Backbone as JSON Lines, residues from 0, in Angstrom:
{"i":0,"aa":"G","n":[-12.55,-18.02,-1.69],"ca":[-11.4,-17.82,-2.55],"c":[-10.94,-16.4,-2.65]}
{"i":1,"aa":"T","n":[-11.58,-15.47,-1.95],"ca":[-11.23,-14.05,-2.07],"c":[-10.27,-13.59,-1.0]}
{"i":2,"aa":"G","n":[-9.64,-14.49,-0.32],"ca":[-8.69,-14.1,0.71],"c":[-8.89,-14.85,2.01]}
{"i":3,"aa":"R","n":[-9.89,-15.72,2.05],"ca":[-10.16,-16.46,3.29],"c":[-9.38,-17.76,3.35]}
{"i":4,"aa":"T","n":[-8.8,-18.16,2.24],"ca":[-8.0,-19.37,2.21],"c":[-6.55,-18.99,1.93]}
{"i":5,"aa":"I","n":[-5.64,-19.92,2.23],"ca":[-4.23,-19.67,1.95],"c":[-4.03,-19.43,0.46]}
{"i":6,"aa":"R","n":[-4.68,-20.23,-0.35],"ca":[-4.55,-20.09,-1.81],"c":[-5.11,-18.74,-2.26]}
{"i":7,"aa":"G","n":[-6.25,-18.35,-1.69],"ca":[-6.85,-17.07,-2.06],"c":[-5.96,-15.9,-1.7]}
{"i":8,"aa":"R","n":[-5.39,-15.94,-0.5],"ca":[-4.51,-14.86,-0.08],"c":[-3.27,-14.78,-0.95]}
{"i":9,"aa":"E","n":[-2.75,-15.94,-1.34],"ca":[-1.55,-15.97,-2.18],"c":[-1.85,-15.42,-3.57]}
{"i":10,"aa":"T","n":[-3.0,-15.78,-4.13],"ca":[-3.38,-15.25,-5.44],"c":[-3.55,-13.74,-5.4]}
{"i":11,"aa":"R","n":[-4.17,-13.26,-4.35],"ca":[-4.37,-11.82,-4.2],"c":[-3.02,-11.1,-4.08]}
{"i":12,"aa":"R","n":[-2.11,-11.68,-3.31],"ca":[-0.78,-11.08,-3.16],"c":[-0.05,-11.02,-4.49]}
{"i":13,"aa":"K","n":[-0.15,-12.1,-5.27],"ca":[0.5,-12.13,-6.58],"c":[-0.07,-11.06,-7.51]}
{"i":14,"aa":"L","n":[-1.38,-10.88,-7.46],"ca":[-2.01,-9.85,-8.29],"c":[-1.54,-8.46,-7.9]}
{"i":15,"aa":"L","n":[-1.42,-8.2,-6.61],"ca":[-0.96,-6.89,-6.17],"c":[0.49,-6.64,-6.58]}
{"i":16,"aa":"E","n":[1.34,-7.64,-6.45],"ca":[2.74,-7.5,-6.86],"c":[2.84,-7.28,-8.37]}
{"i":17,"aa":"A","n":[2.04,-8.05,-9.12],"ca":[2.05,-7.91,-10.57],"c":[1.52,-6.54,-10.99]}
{"i":18,"aa":"A","n":[0.48,-6.08,-10.32],"ca":[-0.08,-4.76,-10.63],"c":[0.96,-3.66,-10.41]}
{"i":19,"aa":"K","n":[1.7,-3.75,-9.32],"ca":[2.75,-2.77,-9.06],"c":[3.77,-2.75,-10.19]}
{"i":20,"aa":"E","n":[4.19,-3.92,-10.64],"ca":[5.16,-4.01,-11.74],"c":[4.6,-3.38,-13.02]}
{"i":21,"aa":"V","n":[3.35,-3.68,-13.32],"ca":[2.75,-3.18,-14.56],"c":[2.54,-1.67,-14.49]}
{"i":22,"aa":"F","n":[2.09,-1.18,-13.34],"ca":[1.91,0.27,-13.2],"c":[3.25,0.99,-13.31]}
{"i":23,"aa":"E","n":[4.29,0.42,-12.72],"ca":[5.62,1.03,-12.81],"c":[6.11,1.07,-14.27]}
{"i":24,"aa":"R","n":[5.86,-0.01,-14.98],"ca":[6.36,-0.13,-16.36],"c":[5.56,0.7,-17.35]}
{"i":25,"aa":"D","n":[4.22,0.65,-17.22],"ca":[3.36,1.24,-18.24],"c":[2.66,2.52,-17.82]}
{"i":26,"aa":"G","n":[2.74,2.86,-16.53],"ca":[1.96,4.0,-16.05],"c":[0.52,3.58,-15.83]}
{"i":27,"aa":"F","n":[-0.27,4.44,-15.2],"ca":[-1.64,4.07,-14.87],"c":[-2.52,3.97,-16.11]}
{"i":28,"aa":"V","n":[-2.45,4.94,-17.0],"ca":[-3.35,5.0,-18.15],"c":[-3.19,3.79,-19.05]}
{"i":29,"aa":"H","n":[-1.96,3.37,-19.31],"ca":[-1.71,2.29,-20.26],"c":[-1.62,0.91,-19.61]}
{"i":30,"aa":"A","n":[-1.69,0.85,-18.3],"ca":[-1.65,-0.45,-17.62],"c":[-2.91,-1.25,-17.95]}
{"i":31,"aa":"R","n":[-2.74,-2.53,-18.21],"ca":[-3.87,-3.39,-18.57],"c":[-4.03,-4.52,-17.56]}
{"i":32,"aa":"I","n":[-5.28,-4.81,-17.25],"ca":[-5.59,-5.9,-16.32],"c":[-5.05,-7.22,-16.87]}
{"i":33,"aa":"A","n":[-5.15,-7.41,-18.2],"ca":[-4.66,-8.65,-18.8],"c":[-3.17,-8.85,-18.53]}
{"i":34,"aa":"D","n":[-2.4,-7.75,-18.6],"ca":[-0.96,-7.86,-18.34],"c":[-0.68,-8.19,-16.88]}
{"i":35,"aa":"M","n":[-1.51,-7.66,-15.99],"ca":[-1.35,-7.97,-14.56],"c":[-1.61,-9.46,-14.32]}
{"i":36,"aa":"C","n":[-2.62,-10.0,-14.97],"ca":[-2.95,-11.42,-14.8],"c":[-1.84,-12.3,-15.35]}
{"i":37,"aa":"T","n":[-1.29,-11.91,-16.5],"ca":[-0.19,-12.67,-17.08],"c":[1.01,-12.68,-16.15]}
{"i":38,"aa":"A","n":[1.35,-11.5,-15.62],"ca":[2.5,-11.39,-14.72],"c":[2.28,-12.18,-13.43]}
{"i":39,"aa":"A","n":[1.03,-12.24,-12.97],"ca":[0.72,-12.96,-11.73],"c":[0.54,-14.46,-11.96]}
{"i":40,"aa":"G","n":[0.39,-14.86,-13.25],"ca":[0.18,-16.28,-13.55],"c":[-1.22,-16.76,-13.21]}
{"i":41,"aa":"V","n":[-2.21,-15.86,-13.36],"ca":[-3.6,-16.25,-13.07],"c":[-4.46,-15.93,-14.29]}
{"i":42,"aa":"S","n":[-5.63,-16.51,-14.36],"ca":[-6.53,-16.26,-15.49],"c":[-7.14,-14.87,-15.37]}
{"i":43,"aa":"H","n":[-7.52,-14.34,-16.53],"ca":[-8.12,-12.99,-16.55],"c":[-9.36,-12.94,-15.67]}
{"i":44,"aa":"G","n":[-10.15,-13.99,-15.72],"ca":[-11.38,-14.0,-14.92],"c":[-11.11,-13.99,-13.42]}
{"i":45,"aa":"S","n":[-9.97,-14.54,-13.02],"ca":[-9.65,-14.58,-11.59],"c":[-9.48,-13.19,-11.0]}
{"i":46,"aa":"F","n":[-9.06,-12.25,-11.83],"ca":[-8.86,-10.88,-11.34],"c":[-10.11,-10.37,-10.66]}
{"i":47,"aa":"Y","n":[-11.26,-10.62,-11.27],"ca":[-12.52,-10.05,-10.79],"c":[-13.06,-10.77,-9.56]}
{"i":48,"aa":"T","n":[-12.39,-11.84,-9.17],"ca":[-12.72,-12.46,-7.89],"c":[-12.21,-11.6,-6.73]}
{"i":49,"aa":"Y","n":[-11.15,-10.85,-7.01],"ca":[-10.47,-10.1,-5.96],"c":[-10.62,-8.58,-6.1]}
{"i":50,"aa":"F","n":[-10.74,-8.1,-7.32],"ca":[-10.84,-6.65,-7.57],"c":[-11.88,-6.38,-8.64]}
{"i":51,"aa":"V","n":[-12.53,-5.23,-8.54],"ca":[-13.59,-4.89,-9.48],"c":[-13.03,-4.14,-10.7]}
{"i":52,"aa":"T","n":[-12.08,-3.26,-10.46],"ca":[-11.55,-2.41,-11.53],"c":[-10.04,-2.22,-11.39]}
{"i":53,"aa":"K","n":[-9.44,-1.67,-12.41],"ca":[-8.03,-1.29,-12.37],"c":[-7.8,-0.22,-11.31]}
{"i":54,"aa":"E","n":[-8.77,0.69,-11.19],"ca":[-8.66,1.76,-10.2],"c":[-8.61,1.2,-8.78]}
{"i":55,"aa":"E","n":[-9.38,0.14,-8.53],"ca":[-9.41,-0.44,-7.18],"c":[-8.07,-1.07,-6.81]}
{"i":56,"aa":"I","n":[-7.49,-1.82,-7.72],"ca":[-6.21,-2.46,-7.38],"c":[-5.1,-1.41,-7.29]}
{"i":57,"aa":"F","n":[-5.19,-0.37,-8.09],"ca":[-4.19,0.7,-7.99],"c":[-4.28,1.37,-6.62]}
{"i":58,"aa":"T","n":[-5.49,1.64,-6.16],"ca":[-5.67,2.28,-4.86],"c":[-5.07,1.43,-3.75]}
{"i":59,"aa":"E","n":[-5.25,0.12,-3.84],"ca":[-4.7,-0.75,-2.8],"c":[-3.17,-0.79,-2.85]}
{"i":60,"aa":"V","n":[-2.61,-0.83,-4.07],"ca":[-1.15,-0.78,-4.21],"c":[-0.62,0.52,-3.61]}
{"i":61,"aa":"A","n":[-1.25,1.64,-3.96],"ca":[-0.81,2.95,-3.47],"c":[-0.91,3.03,-1.96]}
{"i":62,"aa":"D","n":[-2.01,2.54,-1.41],"ca":[-2.19,2.57,0.05],"c":[-1.1,1.79,0.76]}
{"i":63,"aa":"S","n":[-0.79,0.61,0.25],"ca":[0.22,-0.25,0.88],"c":[1.59,0.42,0.86]}
{"i":64,"aa":"I","n":[1.95,1.0,-0.29],"ca":[3.26,1.64,-0.43],"c":[3.37,2.84,0.51]}
{"i":65,"aa":"E","n":[2.35,3.67,0.53],"ca":[2.43,4.9,1.33],"c":[2.36,4.61,2.82]}
{"i":66,"aa":"L","n":[1.63,3.58,3.21],"ca":[1.61,3.21,4.63],"c":[2.99,2.73,5.08]}
{"i":67,"aa":"D","n":[3.66,1.94,4.24],"ca":[5.03,1.5,4.56],"c":[5.96,2.71,4.66]}
{"i":68,"aa":"L","n":[5.75,3.66,3.76],"ca":[6.6,4.84,3.7],"c":[6.49,5.66,4.99]}
{"i":69,"aa":"L","n":[5.29,5.76,5.52],"ca":[5.04,6.66,6.65],"c":[5.0,5.95,7.99]}
{"i":70,"aa":"T","n":[5.22,4.63,8.0],"ca":[5.18,3.87,9.26],"c":[6.61,3.55,9.7]}
{"i":71,"aa":"L","n":[7.0,4.12,10.81],"ca":[8.36,3.94,11.33],"c":[8.36,2.98,12.51]}
{"i":72,"aa":"E","n":[9.32,2.07,12.51],"ca":[9.46,1.16,13.65],"c":[9.78,1.97,14.91]}
{"i":73,"aa":"P","n":[9.15,1.66,16.05],"ca":[9.41,2.42,17.27],"c":[10.89,2.31,17.68]}
{"i":74,"aa":"A","n":[11.45,3.44,18.06],"ca":[12.84,3.45,18.54],"c":[12.85,3.17,20.04]}
{"i":75,"aa":"P","n":[13.95,2.65,20.58],"ca":[14.05,2.44,22.03],"c":[13.76,3.74,22.78]}
{"i":76,"aa":"A","n":[13.21,3.63,23.98],"ca":[12.79,4.81,24.74],"c":[13.94,5.77,25.02]}
{"i":77,"aa":"D","n":[15.16,5.26,25.15],"ca":[16.28,6.11,25.5],"c":[17.02,6.67,24.27]}
{"i":78,"aa":"T","n":[16.43,6.55,23.08],"ca":[17.07,7.04,21.87],"c":[17.17,8.56,21.9]}
{"i":79,"aa":"D","n":[18.33,9.07,21.56],"ca":[18.58,10.52,21.52],"c":[17.61,11.18,20.53]}
{"i":80,"aa":"P","n":[17.07,12.38,20.87],"ca":[16.11,13.06,19.97],"c":[16.63,13.27,18.56]}
{"i":81,"aa":"V","n":[17.9,13.63,18.42],"ca":[18.48,13.84,17.09],"c":[18.55,12.51,16.34]}
{"i":82,"aa":"E","n":[18.89,11.44,17.04],"ca":[18.95,10.14,16.4],"c":[17.57,9.68,15.94]}
{"i":83,"aa":"R","n":[16.53,10.02,16.69],"ca":[15.17,9.7,16.27],"c":[14.85,10.37,14.93]}
{"i":84,"aa":"I","n":[15.24,11.63,14.81],"ca":[15.01,12.37,13.56],"c":[15.79,11.72,12.43]}
{"i":85,"aa":"R","n":[17.03,11.35,12.72],"ca":[17.87,10.72,11.69],"c":[17.25,9.38,11.24]}
{"i":86,"aa":"L","n":[16.81,8.58,12.17],"ca":[16.2,7.29,11.84],"c":[14.94,7.47,11.0]}
{"i":87,"aa":"A","n":[14.14,8.48,11.33],"ca":[12.92,8.74,10.57],"c":[13.24,9.16,9.14]}
{"i":88,"aa":"N","n":[14.22,10.04,8.99],"ca":[14.61,10.48,7.65],"c":[15.18,9.33,6.83]}
{"i":89,"aa":"E","n":[16.02,8.51,7.47],"ca":[16.63,7.38,6.76],"c":[15.56,6.38,6.32]}
{"i":90,"aa":"H","n":[14.61,6.09,7.21],"ca":[13.53,5.17,6.86],"c":[12.75,5.68,5.66]}
{"i":91,"aa":"Y","n":[12.39,6.97,5.69],"ca":[11.58,7.54,4.61],"c":[12.34,7.46,3.29]}
{"i":92,"aa":"L","n":[13.61,7.85,3.29],"ca":[14.38,7.85,2.05],"c":[14.58,6.43,1.52]}
{"i":93,"aa":"R","n":[14.88,5.49,2.39],"ca":[15.09,4.11,1.94],"c":[13.79,3.51,1.38]}
{"i":94,"aa":"A","n":[12.69,3.76,2.08],"ca":[11.41,3.23,1.61],"c":[11.01,3.88,0.29]}
{"i":95,"aa":"Y","n":[11.25,5.17,0.17],"ca":[10.93,5.87,-1.07],"c":[11.8,5.33,-2.21]}
{"i":96,"aa":"G","n":[13.09,5.16,-1.94],"ca":[13.99,4.65,-2.96],"c":[13.58,3.28,-3.48]}
{"i":97,"aa":"A","n":[13.09,2.43,-2.58],"ca":[12.67,1.09,-2.96],"c":[11.4,1.11,-3.8]}
{"i":98,"aa":"N","n":[10.67,2.23,-3.76],"ca":[9.39,2.33,-4.47],"c":[9.3,3.6,-5.32]}
{"i":99,"aa":"A","n":[10.45,4.1,-5.77],"ca":[10.47,5.39,-6.45],"c":[9.61,5.41,-7.72]}
{"i":100,"aa":"K","n":[9.64,4.33,-8.5],"ca":[8.88,4.32,-9.76],"c":[7.38,4.38,-9.5]}
{"i":101,"aa":"I","n":[6.89,3.55,-8.57],"ca":[5.46,3.55,-8.31],"c":[5.04,4.84,-7.61]}
{"i":102,"aa":"M","n":[5.93,5.44,-6.82],"ca":[5.61,6.73,-6.18],"c":[5.4,7.81,-7.23]}
{"i":103,"aa":"S","n":[6.18,7.76,-8.3],"ca":[6.02,8.71,-9.39],"c":[4.65,8.55,-10.05]}
{"i":104,"aa":"V","n":[4.23,7.29,-10.22],"ca":[2.92,7.02,-10.83],"c":[1.8,7.48,-9.88]}
{"i":105,"aa":"I","n":[1.96,7.21,-8.59],"ca":[0.96,7.63,-7.6],"c":[0.79,9.15,-7.64]}
{"i":106,"aa":"H","n":[1.9,9.85,-7.71],"ca":[1.84,11.31,-7.77],"c":[1.09,11.77,-9.02]}
{"i":107,"aa":"Q","n":[1.36,11.15,-10.15],"ca":[0.69,11.52,-11.4],"c":[-0.82,11.27,-11.29]}
{"i":108,"aa":"V","n":[-1.19,10.11,-10.77],"ca":[-2.61,9.78,-10.67],"c":[-3.33,10.72,-9.7]}
{"i":109,"aa":"S","n":[-2.63,11.14,-8.65],"ca":[-3.26,12.03,-7.66],"c":[-3.63,13.39,-8.27]}
{"i":110,"aa":"T","n":[-3.03,13.74,-9.41],"ca":[-3.36,15.01,-10.05],"c":[-4.62,14.91,-10.91]}
{"i":111,"aa":"I","n":[-5.07,13.68,-11.19],"ca":[-6.24,13.53,-12.05],"c":[-7.39,12.77,-11.37]}
{"i":112,"aa":"D","n":[-7.08,12.08,-10.28],"ca":[-8.11,11.29,-9.59],"c":[-8.39,11.9,-8.21]}
{"i":113,"aa":"P","n":[-9.55,12.51,-8.02],"ca":[-9.86,13.17,-6.75],"c":[-9.81,12.23,-5.55]}
{"i":114,"aa":"E","n":[-10.2,10.97,-5.73],"ca":[-10.22,10.03,-4.61],"c":[-8.8,9.7,-4.16]}
{"i":115,"aa":"V","n":[-7.91,9.44,-5.13],"ca":[-6.51,9.17,-4.79],"c":[-5.89,10.38,-4.12]}
{"i":116,"aa":"R","n":[-6.19,11.57,-4.65],"ca":[-5.66,12.8,-4.06],"c":[-6.16,12.99,-2.64]}
{"i":117,"aa":"R","n":[-7.45,12.74,-2.42],"ca":[-8.03,12.9,-1.09],"c":[-7.38,11.95,-0.08]}
{"i":118,"aa":"T","n":[-7.19,10.7,-0.49],"ca":[-6.58,9.71,0.4],"c":[-5.14,10.1,0.73]}
{"i":119,"aa":"R","n":[-4.4,10.55,-0.28],"ca":[-3.0,10.96,-0.05],"c":[-2.94,12.13,0.93]}
{"i":120,"aa":"L","n":[-3.81,13.1,0.75],"ca":[-3.8,14.28,1.63],"c":[-4.16,13.89,3.05]}
{"i":121,"aa":"Q","n":[-5.13,13.0,3.21],"ca":[-5.51,12.54,4.55],"c":[-4.33,11.87,5.24]}
{"i":122,"aa":"R","n":[-3.61,11.02,4.5],"ca":[-2.49,10.29,5.09],"c":[-1.33,11.25,5.4]}
{"i":123,"aa":"Q","n":[-1.06,12.19,4.49],"ca":[0.01,13.15,4.71],"c":[-0.3,14.05,5.9]}
{"i":124,"aa":"N","n":[-1.57,14.43,6.04],"ca":[-1.96,15.25,7.18],"c":[-1.83,14.49,8.49]}
{"i":125,"aa":"A","n":[-2.18,13.21,8.47],"ca":[-2.04,12.39,9.67],"c":[-0.57,12.27,10.06]}
{"i":126,"aa":"F","n":[0.3,12.12,9.06],"ca":[1.73,12.04,9.3],"c":[2.25,13.36,9.85]}
{"i":127,"aa":"A","n":[1.78,14.48,9.28],"ca":[2.2,15.79,9.76],"c":[1.76,16.01,11.2]}
{"i":128,"aa":"Q","n":[0.58,15.51,11.54],"ca":[0.1,15.65,12.92],"c":[0.97,14.86,13.89]}
{"i":129,"aa":"A","n":[1.48,13.7,13.43],"ca":[2.39,12.93,14.27],"c":[3.7,13.7,14.48]}
{"i":130,"aa":"I","n":[4.2,14.33,13.42],"ca":[5.4,15.17,13.55],"c":[5.13,16.34,14.49]}
{"i":131,"aa":"E","n":[3.97,16.93,14.33],"ca":[3.6,18.07,15.19],"c":[3.6,17.67,16.67]}
{"i":132,"aa":"R","n":[3.03,16.5,16.97],"ca":[3.02,16.04,18.37],"c":[4.44,15.85,18.89]}
{"i":133,"aa":"R","n":[5.31,15.32,18.03],"ca":[6.71,15.12,18.44],"c":[7.4,16.44,18.71]}
{"i":134,"aa":"I","n":[7.13,17.44,17.87],"ca":[7.73,18.76,18.06],"c":[7.26,19.35,19.39]}
{"i":135,"aa":"R","n":[5.99,19.2,19.69],"ca":[5.47,19.73,20.97],"c":[6.16,19.04,22.16]}
{"i":136,"aa":"Q","n":[6.39,17.74,22.03],"ca":[7.1,17.02,23.1],"c":[8.51,17.56,23.28]}
{"i":137,"aa":"L","n":[9.19,17.85,22.16],"ca":[10.54,18.39,22.23],"c":[10.53,19.79,22.84]}
{"i":138,"aa":"Q","n":[9.5,20.55,22.56],"ca":[9.39,21.88,23.18],"c":[9.13,21.76,24.67]}
{"i":139,"aa":"E","n":[8.29,20.83,25.05],"ca":[7.98,20.65,26.47],"c":[9.19,20.18,27.27]}
{"i":140,"aa":"S","n":[10.06,19.39,26.6],"ca":[11.27,18.9,27.28],"c":[12.4,19.91,27.23]}
{"i":141,"aa":"G","n":[12.17,21.03,26.55],"ca":[13.2,22.06,26.45],"c":[14.23,21.8,25.37]}
{"i":142,"aa":"D","n":[13.99,20.81,24.5],"ca":[14.96,20.48,23.46],"c":[14.75,21.26,22.16]}
{"i":143,"aa":"A","n":[13.58,21.86,21.99],"ca":[13.28,22.56,20.74],"c":[12.89,24.0,21.02]}
{"i":144,"aa":"D","n":[13.1,24.85,20.03],"ca":[12.78,26.28,20.11],"c":[11.31,26.48,20.45]}
{"i":145,"aa":"Q","n":[11.05,27.25,21.5],"ca":[9.67,27.5,21.92],"c":[8.93,28.42,20.96]}
{"i":146,"aa":"G","n":[9.68,29.15,20.12],"ca":[9.05,30.15,19.26],"c":[8.5,29.62,17.95]}
{"i":147,"aa":"I","n":[8.82,28.38,17.59],"ca":[8.32,27.86,16.32],"c":[6.91,27.3,16.5]}
{"i":148,"aa":"D","n":[6.11,27.4,15.47],"ca":[4.75,26.85,15.5],"c":[4.81,25.38,15.07]}
{"i":149,"aa":"P","n":[4.43,24.44,15.93],"ca":[4.56,23.02,15.59],"c":[3.8,22.61,14.34]}
{"i":150,"aa":"A","n":[2.61,23.16,14.13],"ca":[1.8,22.77,12.97],"c":[2.45,23.23,11.66]}
{"i":151,"aa":"Y","n":[2.86,24.49,11.62],"ca":[3.51,25.0,10.41],"c":[4.83,24.27,10.15]}
{"i":152,"aa":"T","n":[5.58,24.07,11.22],"ca":[6.9,23.44,11.09],"c":[6.77,22.0,10.62]}
{"i":153,"aa":"A","n":[5.79,21.28,11.13],"ca":[5.59,19.89,10.73],"c":[5.27,19.78,9.25]}
{"i":154,"aa":"Q","n":[4.39,20.64,8.76],"ca":[4.03,20.61,7.34],"c":[5.23,20.97,6.47]}
{"i":155,"aa":"A","n":[6.0,21.98,6.9],"ca":[7.14,22.43,6.11],"c":[8.24,21.37,6.04]}
{"i":156,"aa":"L","n":[8.59,20.8,7.2],"ca":[9.67,19.82,7.22],"c":[9.27,18.51,6.55]}
{"i":157,"aa":"G","n":[8.03,18.08,6.79],"ca":[7.55,16.86,6.13],"c":[7.52,17.03,4.61]}
{"i":158,"aa":"G","n":[7.05,18.2,4.16],"ca":[7.01,18.47,2.72],"c":[8.4,18.52,2.11]}
{"i":159,"aa":"M","n":[9.34,19.08,2.86],"ca":[10.72,19.16,2.37],"c":[11.29,17.77,2.12]}
{"i":160,"aa":"V","n":[11.12,16.87,3.07],"ca":[11.66,15.52,2.93],"c":[10.99,14.79,1.76]}
{"i":161,"aa":"A","n":[9.68,14.93,1.63],"ca":[8.96,14.26,0.55],"c":[9.43,14.76,-0.81]}
{"i":162,"aa":"H","n":[9.57,16.08,-0.95],"ca":[10.03,16.65,-2.22],"c":[11.46,16.22,-2.52]}
{"i":163,"aa":"F","n":[12.32,16.24,-1.5],"ca":[13.71,15.87,-1.72],"c":[13.83,14.41,-2.11]}
{"i":164,"aa":"A","n":[13.02,13.55,-1.5],"ca":[13.06,12.12,-1.83],"c":[12.73,11.9,-3.3]}
{"i":165,"aa":"D","n":[11.7,12.59,-3.78],"ca":[11.34,12.46,-5.19],"c":[12.48,12.93,-6.09]}
{"i":166,"aa":"H","n":[13.12,14.04,-5.72],"ca":[14.25,14.56,-6.49],"c":[15.44,13.6,-6.44]}
{"i":167,"aa":"L","n":[15.68,13.02,-5.28],"ca":[16.82,12.13,-5.09],"c":[16.72,10.89,-5.97]}
{"i":168,"aa":"F","n":[15.52,10.31,-6.05],"ca":[15.39,9.01,-6.71],"c":[14.77,9.07,-8.1]}
{"i":169,"aa":"N","n":[14.16,10.18,-8.47],"ca":[13.5,10.24,-9.77],"c":[14.1,11.26,-10.73]}
{"i":170,"aa":"T","n":[15.3,11.77,-10.41],"ca":[15.99,12.68,-11.32],"c":[17.47,12.31,-11.36]}
{"i":171,"aa":"D","n":[18.15,12.83,-12.35],"ca":[19.61,12.67,-12.43],"c":[20.24,13.69,-11.49]}
{"i":172,"aa":"N","n":[20.96,13.24,-10.48],"ca":[21.57,14.16,-9.54],"c":[22.79,13.49,-8.9]}
{"i":173,"aa":"P","n":[23.68,14.28,-8.29],"ca":[24.91,13.7,-7.71],"c":[24.79,13.28,-6.26]}
{"i":174,"aa":"F","n":[23.56,13.29,-5.7],"ca":[23.38,13.05,-4.28],"c":[23.4,11.56,-3.94]}
{"i":175,"aa":"D","n":[23.82,11.24,-2.71],"ca":[23.75,9.86,-2.24],"c":[22.91,9.8,-0.97]}
{"i":176,"aa":"L","n":[22.39,8.62,-0.69],"ca":[21.42,8.47,0.39],"c":[22.0,8.8,1.76]}
{"i":177,"aa":"E","n":[23.21,8.35,2.03],"ca":[23.79,8.58,3.35],"c":[23.99,10.07,3.63]}
{"i":178,"aa":"T","n":[24.56,10.79,2.65],"ca":[24.76,12.23,2.83],"c":[23.42,12.94,2.9]}
{"i":179,"aa":"A","n":[22.47,12.5,2.08],"ca":[21.15,13.12,2.09],"c":[20.49,12.98,3.46]}
{"i":180,"aa":"T","n":[20.62,11.79,4.05],"ca":[20.04,11.57,5.39],"c":[20.65,12.52,6.41]}
{"i":181,"aa":"E","n":[21.98,12.66,6.39],"ca":[22.65,13.54,7.36],"c":[22.28,15.0,7.13]}
{"i":182,"aa":"Q","n":[22.23,15.42,5.87],"ca":[21.92,16.82,5.59],"c":[20.47,17.16,5.95]}
{"i":183,"aa":"L","n":[19.55,16.27,5.64],"ca":[18.15,16.5,6.01],"c":[18.0,16.55,7.53]}
{"i":184,"aa":"T","n":[18.72,15.68,8.21],"ca":[18.68,15.67,9.68],"c":[19.22,16.98,10.24]}
{"i":185,"aa":"R","n":[20.31,17.45,9.68],"ca":[20.89,18.72,10.14],"c":[19.9,19.87,9.92]}
{"i":186,"aa":"I","n":[19.23,19.88,8.76],"ca":[18.25,20.93,8.48],"c":[17.1,20.86,9.47]}
{"i":187,"aa":"W","n":[16.6,19.65,9.74],"ca":[15.53,19.47,10.73],"c":[15.96,20.02,12.09]}
{"i":188,"aa":"V","n":[17.14,19.6,12.52],"ca":[17.63,19.99,13.85],"c":[17.79,21.5,13.94]}
{"i":189,"aa":"N","n":[18.36,22.1,12.9],"ca":[18.53,23.56,12.89],"c":[17.19,24.26,12.91]}
{"i":190,"aa":"A","n":[16.23,23.75,12.13],"ca":[14.91,24.36,12.07],"c":[14.21,24.3,13.43]}
{"i":191,"aa":"L","n":[14.46,23.23,14.18],"ca":[13.82,23.07,15.49],"c":[14.6,23.76,16.61]}
{"i":192,"aa":"G","n":[15.75,24.34,16.26],"ca":[16.56,25.02,17.28],"c":[17.24,24.07,18.23]}
{"i":193,"aa":"M","n":[17.58,22.87,17.73],"ca":[18.23,21.87,18.56],"c":[19.72,21.87,18.28]}
{"i":194,"aa":"R","n":[20.47,21.15,19.1],"ca":[21.91,21.02,18.91],"c":[22.17,19.78,18.08]}
{"i":195,"aa":"Y","n":[22.85,19.95,16.93],"ca":[23.12,18.84,16.03],"c":[24.27,17.99,16.55]}
{"i":196,"aa":"S","n":[24.1,16.67,16.46],"ca":[25.19,15.76,16.8],"c":[25.35,14.78,15.66]}
{"i":197,"aa":"P","n":[26.56,14.69,15.06],"ca":[26.78,13.78,13.93],"c":[26.5,12.34,14.33]}
{"i":198,"aa":"K","n":[26.17,11.54,13.33],"ca":[25.93,10.12,13.58],"c":[27.18,9.44,14.1]}
{"i":199,"aa":"A","n":[27.01,8.67,15.14],"ca":[28.15,7.94,15.71],"c":[28.62,6.88,14.73]}
{"i":200,"aa":"P","n":[29.95,6.69,14.56],"ca":[30.44,5.66,13.64],"c":[30.08,4.26,14.12]}
{"i":201,"aa":"A","n":[29.91,3.36,13.18],"ca":[29.59,1.97,13.52],"c":[30.8,1.35,14.22]}
{"i":202,"aa":"P","n":[30.61,0.34,15.06],"ca":[31.71,-0.31,15.75],"c":[32.8,-0.72,14.78]}
{"i":203,"aa":"G","n":[34.04,-0.36,15.09],"ca":[35.16,-0.72,14.25],"c":[35.43,0.27,13.14]}
{"i":204,"aa":"Q","n":[34.58,1.34,13.01],"ca":[34.78,2.33,11.96],"c":[35.3,3.65,12.48]}
{"i":205,"aa":"G","n":[35.27,3.86,13.77],"ca":[35.65,5.15,14.27],"c":[36.66,5.05,15.4]}
């Protein structure tokens, strides 16, 4: 019943969805397991069939959200380098926007829970290393400035997008997602010493 049966997997999924809702609404400190069970439509005792503590289910919720945030669908091999950057920025912003409330809670918990902080840093570093590898490829192909350090640049640009996403969706501001995507892409391209090309209009729009 802990995930090996269809019913078990469905109950576990409901608990995770309910936990996300409760954490978003009440924050980590005030979130209660009883409220998660009520929202999921399961008995209080059923919770402990799948999770040991509130901290455990929070960690799984956070892991799932951040993996979605940092996992980009592969682009076709012939995709223009600038378009690849644009697609990555758009994916990150859209995924962040869909999970802005829980991302705010994850950030808060990472300041007080060493394990959550350690996991976040490991994942962010892995993502930065992927960006670094891409920058090196662009340098090898002659598309990016040879003088920039890929490791420093990857951390700086990745951090910029993460900070901007939080500002875009968790504060009062006049920015919109489409313009934000284009501006972040332009900044990336300029930072890498590449030639910027505006997004092509959709069929029938240009």
